[in-house]
Structures are given as structure tokens and as C-alpha cells.
Amino acid sequence: MKTINLGYFKNFGTARLEKLKRYLQKNLQLEIRLIPLYQDQIEDSFEENKIDLALTDPRDHGYSNYQVIKVSEFGLEAVLQAGNFMSGQQTIEISELNKIPNLLVAQKNEEQGELYYHRDLLGIKSPFLAVDNFNEAALMAESGSGYFLLNEDTAKFFESPKLQKMFLLKDGIQLKQEYVVVMKKEPTNEVKQVAQALKKNFDF
């Protein structure tokens, strides 16, 4: 059975990907190997032939030398200590969070990339504090030490009466996170099959 190396932005988590992996292996008769990556590793991994395609958030990466297929998008949510805002509040403006630390979930070599995304692309003006993983971020948020961001698909795994989740707005417009498949301009037939199957079945 041929193996396809599927890189993915590790902040997406694996719950949906494991489900998709089982579907792809069953229906395409391909072995799918999931490889967690951070943003700046995607293109290097292609160049070093470590991955055949990638599922990622494009942010401001052009990927001009690759094929890019949008597969889905989810609203971004701020996750913070319950009680800071009204319990029924569903949305929040970025500016309302300016005085609360923004917890950047990143290892040392990822911090600059995540800082750039939060500060320069999203326009967050909160003080920033790096943490190693989302479980640590959740514990710190519960204690009132800051807030962290997740899209609505991954945020559902952090349910706690001590946490409140609100969709993030910027000047009244909801911020979203895109999921795209990136692959070489002339992929193999197997890679094309995986990319199309991901697009077709991503939200199943």
C-alpha cells in the first residue's frame, strides 16, 4: 500500500484529521501518515520531500509555487476565564481584550511566527505571553492569567465551566481561520486523489 505523507498545521489538532485519515485509507487504499508541522516548516518540508501535501492555514503565505485548494473555514474564538464578560455574550472585539495577556501557544522556534500572526495580521494589541501547549493555556485562562485563540472546530475540545468562548471580531467583522490543502503544481495521481477527497469530505 502506497504511503502519502500529509503534513498539517499542528494547532489544528488531530481529532478531525484522524477521522479523515481512516476514511482516506479505507476508500483510497492508501496509507496516510500524518506529520505535525508549524507554519514556517511547510515549504521546507516540501523542498526536502518530507511531505506530499499539507493542510494548513495560509495566513499571508502566497504559496505561489504550489497548488492551493480551500477546504473549509471556521470562526476564531477567544477563550478566557468565565466571568470577565457577560455569560451570554457570543462575540468580542479584539480591542476589548487589549489589557488581557494573549497566550501564544508556541515552542521557542515558533514564537516569532505566532507573534507575527497575532500582532501583525490579526492586529492584537494585548501583551503577549508564550506557553508550550493548549492545555497549559487553558489552565492559565481558567486562572485569569490571559486568553488564547482557537478556531471553533478545535475550541470545542476545551469545555469547562471556568472558561468562556466568544467569536472574535475586528471592527465588527468576524475573524476566521481558513483550512487549505497545499500541494506541488504537478502532484501524483494519488496526491490529487487525497486532496480532492479532503475537500469533498472535510466537513462530513
PDB file of C-alpha atoms in Angstrom:
ATOM      1  CA  MET A   1       0.000   0.000   0.000  1.00  0.00           C
ATOM      2  CA  LYS A   2       1.461   3.364  -1.048  1.00  0.00           C
ATOM      3  CA  THR A   3       2.166   5.852   1.744  1.00  0.00           C
ATOM      4  CA  ILE A   4       1.152   9.508   1.427  1.00  0.00           C
ATOM      5  CA  ASN A   5       2.778  11.935   3.869  1.00  0.00           C
ATOM      6  CA  LEU A   6       0.198  14.544   4.884  1.00  0.00           C
ATOM      7  CA  GLY A   7       1.662  17.476   6.775  1.00  0.00           C
ATOM      8  CA  TYR A   8      -0.696  19.565   8.886  1.00  0.00           C
ATOM      9  CA  PHE A   9      -0.506  22.745  10.952  1.00  0.00           C
ATOM     10  CA  LYS A  10      -0.277  21.266  14.414  1.00  0.00           C
ATOM     11  CA  ASN A  11      -2.528  23.882  16.019  1.00  0.00           C
ATOM     12  CA  PHE A  12      -5.411  22.270  14.126  1.00  0.00           C
ATOM     13  CA  GLY A  13      -5.194  19.228  16.402  1.00  0.00           C
ATOM     14  CA  THR A  14      -5.758  15.651  15.266  1.00  0.00           C
ATOM     15  CA  ALA A  15      -9.392  14.801  16.084  1.00  0.00           C
ATOM     16  CA  ARG A  16     -10.781  15.670  12.640  1.00  0.00           C
ATOM     17  CA  LEU A  17      -7.623  14.511  10.868  1.00  0.00           C
ATOM     18  CA  GLU A  18      -7.663  11.048  12.422  1.00  0.00           C
ATOM     19  CA  LYS A  19     -11.254  10.651  11.242  1.00  0.00           C
ATOM     20  CA  LEU A  20     -10.308  11.794   7.744  1.00  0.00           C
ATOM     21  CA  LYS A  21      -7.257   9.530   7.760  1.00  0.00           C
ATOM     22  CA  ARG A  22      -9.413   6.464   8.426  1.00  0.00           C
ATOM     23  CA  TYR A  23     -11.793   7.496   5.642  1.00  0.00           C
ATOM     24  CA  LEU A  24      -8.971   8.075   3.142  1.00  0.00           C
ATOM     25  CA  GLN A  25      -7.221   4.811   3.943  1.00  0.00           C
ATOM     26  CA  LYS A  26     -10.428   2.843   3.584  1.00  0.00           C
ATOM     27  CA  ASN A  27     -11.668   4.482   0.391  1.00  0.00           C
ATOM     28  CA  LEU A  28      -8.435   5.226  -1.466  1.00  0.00           C
ATOM     29  CA  GLN A  29      -6.422   2.215  -0.348  1.00  0.00           C
ATOM     30  CA  LEU A  30      -3.535   4.484   0.633  1.00  0.00           C
ATOM     31  CA  GLU A  31      -1.540   4.596   3.840  1.00  0.00           C
ATOM     32  CA  ILE A  32      -1.826   8.137   5.227  1.00  0.00           C
ATOM     33  CA  ARG A  33       0.955   9.335   7.507  1.00  0.00           C
ATOM     34  CA  LEU A  34       0.146  12.485   9.485  1.00  0.00           C
ATOM     35  CA  ILE A  35       3.075  14.828  10.115  1.00  0.00           C
ATOM     36  CA  PRO A  36       2.572  17.767  12.538  1.00  0.00           C
ATOM     37  CA  LEU A  37       4.280  20.979  11.457  1.00  0.00           C
ATOM     38  CA  TYR A  38       4.317  24.628  12.372  1.00  0.00           C
ATOM     39  CA  GLN A  39       3.746  27.282   9.760  1.00  0.00           C
ATOM     40  CA  ASP A  40       7.319  28.006   8.762  1.00  0.00           C
ATOM     41  CA  GLN A  41       8.098  24.332   8.189  1.00  0.00           C
ATOM     42  CA  ILE A  42       5.588  23.747   5.382  1.00  0.00           C
ATOM     43  CA  GLU A  43       7.637  24.889   2.373  1.00  0.00           C
ATOM     44  CA  ASP A  44      10.896  23.446   3.724  1.00  0.00           C
ATOM     45  CA  SER A  45       9.149  20.101   4.205  1.00  0.00           C
ATOM     46  CA  PHE A  46       8.049  20.139   0.558  1.00  0.00           C
ATOM     47  CA  GLU A  47      11.548  21.011  -0.635  1.00  0.00           C
ATOM     48  CA  GLU A  48      13.042  18.210   1.480  1.00  0.00           C
ATOM     49  CA  ASN A  49      10.379  15.755   0.220  1.00  0.00           C
ATOM     50  CA  LYS A  50       9.179  15.087   3.748  1.00  0.00           C
ATOM     51  CA  ILE A  51       5.537  15.676   2.807  1.00  0.00           C
ATOM     52  CA  ASP A  52       3.393  15.085  -0.276  1.00  0.00           C
ATOM     53  CA  LEU A  53       0.735  17.659   0.616  1.00  0.00           C
ATOM     54  CA  ALA A  54      -0.177  19.849   3.567  1.00  0.00           C
ATOM     55  CA  LEU A  55      -3.304  21.003   5.367  1.00  0.00           C
ATOM     56  CA  THR A  56      -2.679  24.433   6.808  1.00  0.00           C
ATOM     57  CA  ASP A  57      -3.877  27.968   7.464  1.00  0.00           C
ATOM     58  CA  PRO A  58      -2.441  30.062   4.598  1.00  0.00           C
ATOM     59  CA  ARG A  59      -2.307  33.296   6.625  1.00  0.00           C
ATOM     60  CA  ASP A  60      -0.305  35.590   4.339  1.00  0.00           C
ATOM     61  CA  HIS A  61       1.792  32.875   2.711  1.00  0.00           C
ATOM     62  CA  GLY A  62       1.500  33.147  -1.047  1.00  0.00           C
ATOM     63  CA  TYR A  63       2.422  29.536  -1.847  1.00  0.00           C
ATOM     64  CA  SER A  64       2.812  30.838  -5.393  1.00  0.00           C
ATOM     65  CA  ASN A  65       4.869  27.802  -6.400  1.00  0.00           C
ATOM     66  CA  TYR A  66       2.171  25.389  -5.249  1.00  0.00           C
ATOM     67  CA  GLN A  67      -1.447  24.474  -5.868  1.00  0.00           C
ATOM     68  CA  VAL A  68      -3.727  25.708  -3.094  1.00  0.00           C
ATOM     69  CA  ILE A  69      -7.253  24.368  -2.569  1.00  0.00           C
ATOM     70  CA  LYS A  70      -9.521  25.843   0.088  1.00  0.00           C
ATOM     71  CA  VAL A  71     -11.343  23.118   2.009  1.00  0.00           C
ATOM     72  CA  SER A  72     -13.075  24.914   4.890  1.00  0.00           C
ATOM     73  CA  GLU A  73     -13.039  27.820   7.328  1.00  0.00           C
ATOM     74  CA  PHE A  74     -14.008  28.296  10.954  1.00  0.00           C
ATOM     75  CA  GLY A  75     -14.599  31.333  13.130  1.00  0.00           C
ATOM     76  CA  LEU A  76     -11.809  32.283  15.524  1.00  0.00           C
ATOM     77  CA  GLU A  77     -12.732  32.247  19.207  1.00  0.00           C
ATOM     78  CA  ALA A  78     -11.145  33.892  22.226  1.00  0.00           C
ATOM     79  CA  VAL A  79     -11.058  31.501  25.182  1.00  0.00           C
ATOM     80  CA  LEU A  80     -10.751  33.135  28.597  1.00  0.00           C
ATOM     81  CA  GLN A  81     -11.802  32.962  32.225  1.00  0.00           C
ATOM     82  CA  ALA A  82     -15.575  32.873  32.668  1.00  0.00           C
ATOM     83  CA  GLY A  83     -16.962  35.948  34.398  1.00  0.00           C
ATOM     84  CA  ASN A  84     -14.847  38.574  32.669  1.00  0.00           C
ATOM     85  CA  PHE A  85     -17.741  39.341  30.352  1.00  0.00           C
ATOM     86  CA  MET A  86     -21.491  38.683  30.385  1.00  0.00           C
ATOM     87  CA  SER A  87     -22.198  34.949  30.398  1.00  0.00           C
ATOM     88  CA  GLY A  88     -24.414  35.095  27.307  1.00  0.00           C
ATOM     89  CA  GLN A  89     -22.018  37.206  25.242  1.00  0.00           C
ATOM     90  CA  GLN A  90     -21.247  35.443  21.956  1.00  0.00           C
ATOM     91  CA  THR A  91     -18.779  37.854  20.313  1.00  0.00           C
ATOM     92  CA  ILE A  92     -15.991  40.178  21.375  1.00  0.00           C
ATOM     93  CA  GLU A  93     -13.969  42.880  19.662  1.00  0.00           C
ATOM     94  CA  ILE A  94     -10.198  42.450  19.668  1.00  0.00           C
ATOM     95  CA  SER A  95      -9.888  45.917  21.228  1.00  0.00           C
ATOM     96  CA  GLU A  96     -11.846  44.749  24.297  1.00  0.00           C
ATOM     97  CA  LEU A  97      -9.033  42.315  25.064  1.00  0.00           C
ATOM     98  CA  ASN A  98      -6.188  44.852  24.919  1.00  0.00           C
ATOM     99  CA  LYS A  99      -5.478  44.747  28.668  1.00  0.00           C
ATOM    100  CA  ILE A 100      -5.616  40.949  28.955  1.00  0.00           C
ATOM    101  CA  PRO A 101      -2.471  38.945  28.067  1.00  0.00           C
ATOM    102  CA  ASN A 102      -2.713  36.951  24.839  1.00  0.00           C
ATOM    103  CA  LEU A 103      -1.317  33.455  25.406  1.00  0.00           C
ATOM    104  CA  LEU A 104       0.718  32.406  22.374  1.00  0.00           C
ATOM    105  CA  VAL A 105       0.787  28.617  22.100  1.00  0.00           C
ATOM    106  CA  ALA A 106       4.208  28.016  20.587  1.00  0.00           C
ATOM    107  CA  GLN A 107       7.552  26.376  21.188  1.00  0.00           C
ATOM    108  CA  LYS A 108      10.626  28.621  21.201  1.00  0.00           C
ATOM    109  CA  ASN A 109      11.276  28.230  17.464  1.00  0.00           C
ATOM    110  CA  GLU A 110       7.639  29.012  16.646  1.00  0.00           C
ATOM    111  CA  GLU A 111       7.187  32.122  18.780  1.00  0.00           C
ATOM    112  CA  GLN A 112       8.132  34.693  16.140  1.00  0.00           C
ATOM    113  CA  GLY A 113       5.752  33.211  13.580  1.00  0.00           C
ATOM    114  CA  GLU A 114       2.840  33.126  16.024  1.00  0.00           C
ATOM    115  CA  LEU A 115       3.639  36.624  17.290  1.00  0.00           C
ATOM    116  CA  TYR A 116       3.614  37.915  13.726  1.00  0.00           C
ATOM    117  CA  TYR A 117       0.234  36.280  13.088  1.00  0.00           C
ATOM    118  CA  HIS A 118      -1.389  37.593  16.265  1.00  0.00           C
ATOM    119  CA  ARG A 119       0.156  41.073  16.359  1.00  0.00           C
ATOM    120  CA  ASP A 120       0.652  41.989  12.707  1.00  0.00           C
ATOM    121  CA  LEU A 121      -2.009  40.012  10.832  1.00  0.00           C
ATOM    122  CA  LEU A 122      -4.828  39.904  13.387  1.00  0.00           C
ATOM    123  CA  GLY A 123      -3.946  43.280  14.934  1.00  0.00           C
ATOM    124  CA  ILE A 124      -3.960  42.145  18.571  1.00  0.00           C
ATOM    125  CA  LYS A 125      -2.575  44.792  20.919  1.00  0.00           C
ATOM    126  CA  SER A 126      -2.641  42.729  24.118  1.00  0.00           C
ATOM    127  CA  PRO A 127       0.586  41.939  25.958  1.00  0.00           C
ATOM    128  CA  PHE A 128       1.871  38.553  24.761  1.00  0.00           C
ATOM    129  CA  LEU A 129       2.889  35.552  26.819  1.00  0.00           C
ATOM    130  CA  ALA A 130       4.217  32.326  25.258  1.00  0.00           C
ATOM    131  CA  VAL A 131       3.068  28.935  26.576  1.00  0.00           C
ATOM    132  CA  ASP A 132       4.055  25.445  25.451  1.00  0.00           C
ATOM    133  CA  ASN A 133       0.679  23.890  24.671  1.00  0.00           C
ATOM    134  CA  PHE A 134      -3.083  24.413  24.694  1.00  0.00           C
ATOM    135  CA  ASN A 135      -3.618  22.513  27.946  1.00  0.00           C
ATOM    136  CA  GLU A 136      -1.280  24.946  29.694  1.00  0.00           C
ATOM    137  CA  ALA A 137      -3.064  27.846  28.003  1.00  0.00           C
ATOM    138  CA  ALA A 138      -6.439  26.538  29.211  1.00  0.00           C
ATOM    139  CA  LEU A 139      -5.217  26.251  32.813  1.00  0.00           C
ATOM    140  CA  MET A 140      -3.807  29.773  32.698  1.00  0.00           C
ATOM    141  CA  ALA A 141      -7.004  31.109  31.146  1.00  0.00           C
ATOM    142  CA  GLU A 142      -9.074  29.417  33.872  1.00  0.00           C
ATOM    143  CA  SER A 143      -6.976  31.189  36.498  1.00  0.00           C
ATOM    144  CA  GLY A 144      -7.454  34.567  34.810  1.00  0.00           C
ATOM    145  CA  SER A 145      -3.871  34.864  33.540  1.00  0.00           C
ATOM    146  CA  GLY A 146      -4.828  35.528  29.929  1.00  0.00           C
ATOM    147  CA  TYR A 147      -6.783  34.345  26.898  1.00  0.00           C
ATOM    148  CA  PHE A 148      -5.896  32.201  23.921  1.00  0.00           C
ATOM    149  CA  LEU A 149      -7.264  31.773  20.411  1.00  0.00           C
ATOM    150  CA  LEU A 150      -8.641  28.683  18.730  1.00  0.00           C
ATOM    151  CA  ASN A 151     -10.974  28.183  15.834  1.00  0.00           C
ATOM    152  CA  GLU A 152     -14.454  26.940  16.708  1.00  0.00           C
ATOM    153  CA  ASP A 153     -13.671  23.422  15.491  1.00  0.00           C
ATOM    154  CA  THR A 154     -10.800  22.895  17.919  1.00  0.00           C
ATOM    155  CA  ALA A 155     -12.180  25.070  20.734  1.00  0.00           C
ATOM    156  CA  LYS A 156     -14.983  22.551  21.355  1.00  0.00           C
ATOM    157  CA  PHE A 157     -12.420  20.266  22.993  1.00  0.00           C
ATOM    158  CA  PHE A 158     -11.891  22.799  25.771  1.00  0.00           C
ATOM    159  CA  GLU A 159     -15.158  22.674  27.689  1.00  0.00           C
ATOM    160  CA  SER A 160     -15.023  23.948  31.256  1.00  0.00           C
ATOM    161  CA  PRO A 161     -17.381  25.942  33.493  1.00  0.00           C
ATOM    162  CA  LYS A 162     -14.344  28.103  34.239  1.00  0.00           C
ATOM    163  CA  LEU A 163     -13.905  29.095  30.593  1.00  0.00           C
ATOM    164  CA  GLN A 164     -15.877  31.368  28.294  1.00  0.00           C
ATOM    165  CA  LYS A 165     -15.586  31.271  24.496  1.00  0.00           C
ATOM    166  CA  MET A 166     -16.528  34.173  22.234  1.00  0.00           C
ATOM    167  CA  PHE A 167     -16.181  34.687  18.497  1.00  0.00           C
ATOM    168  CA  LEU A 168     -13.503  37.257  17.719  1.00  0.00           C
ATOM    169  CA  LEU A 169     -14.420  40.423  15.821  1.00  0.00           C
ATOM    170  CA  LYS A 170     -12.297  43.152  14.289  1.00  0.00           C
ATOM    171  CA  ASP A 171     -14.232  46.345  13.621  1.00  0.00           C
ATOM    172  CA  GLY A 172     -17.451  44.328  13.656  1.00  0.00           C
ATOM    173  CA  ILE A 173     -16.222  41.695  11.172  1.00  0.00           C
ATOM    174  CA  GLN A 174     -15.839  38.127  12.352  1.00  0.00           C
ATOM    175  CA  LEU A 175     -12.315  36.753  12.047  1.00  0.00           C
ATOM    176  CA  LYS A 176     -11.958  33.302  10.540  1.00  0.00           C
ATOM    177  CA  GLN A 177      -9.291  30.699  10.055  1.00  0.00           C
ATOM    178  CA  GLU A 178      -9.010  29.057   6.661  1.00  0.00           C
ATOM    179  CA  TYR A 179      -8.060  25.455   6.053  1.00  0.00           C
ATOM    180  CA  VAL A 180      -6.345  24.871   2.730  1.00  0.00           C
ATOM    181  CA  VAL A 181      -4.627  21.940   1.062  1.00  0.00           C
ATOM    182  CA  VAL A 182      -1.231  22.810  -0.414  1.00  0.00           C
ATOM    183  CA  MET A 183       0.498  20.531  -2.932  1.00  0.00           C
ATOM    184  CA  LYS A 184       3.052  20.723  -5.714  1.00  0.00           C
ATOM    185  CA  LYS A 185       1.905  22.069  -9.077  1.00  0.00           C
ATOM    186  CA  GLU A 186       2.312  18.667 -10.686  1.00  0.00           C
ATOM    187  CA  PRO A 187       1.297  16.194  -7.990  1.00  0.00           C
ATOM    188  CA  THR A 188       0.999  12.448  -8.445  1.00  0.00           C
ATOM    189  CA  ASN A 189      -2.436  10.971  -9.094  1.00  0.00           C
ATOM    190  CA  GLU A 190      -2.517   9.624  -5.525  1.00  0.00           C
ATOM    191  CA  VAL A 191      -1.826  13.057  -4.058  1.00  0.00           C
ATOM    192  CA  LYS A 192      -4.549  14.565  -6.283  1.00  0.00           C
ATOM    193  CA  GLN A 193      -6.972  11.909  -5.003  1.00  0.00           C
ATOM    194  CA  VAL A 194      -6.159  12.707  -1.378  1.00  0.00           C
ATOM    195  CA  ALA A 195      -6.510  16.469  -1.955  1.00  0.00           C
ATOM    196  CA  GLN A 196      -9.896  16.106  -3.668  1.00  0.00           C
ATOM    197  CA  ALA A 197     -11.123  13.666  -1.028  1.00  0.00           C
ATOM    198  CA  LEU A 198     -10.101  16.089   1.726  1.00  0.00           C
ATOM    199  CA  LYS A 199     -12.002  18.900   0.035  1.00  0.00           C
ATOM    200  CA  LYS A 200     -15.101  16.810  -0.573  1.00  0.00           C
ATOM    201  CA  ASN A 201     -15.268  15.151   2.832  1.00  0.00           C
ATOM    202  CA  PHE A 202     -13.691  17.688   5.185  1.00  0.00           C
ATOM    203  CA  ASP A 203     -16.940  18.636   6.918  1.00  0.00           C
ATOM    204  CA  PHE A 204     -18.527  15.196   6.957  1.00  0.00           C
TER     205      PHE A 204
END
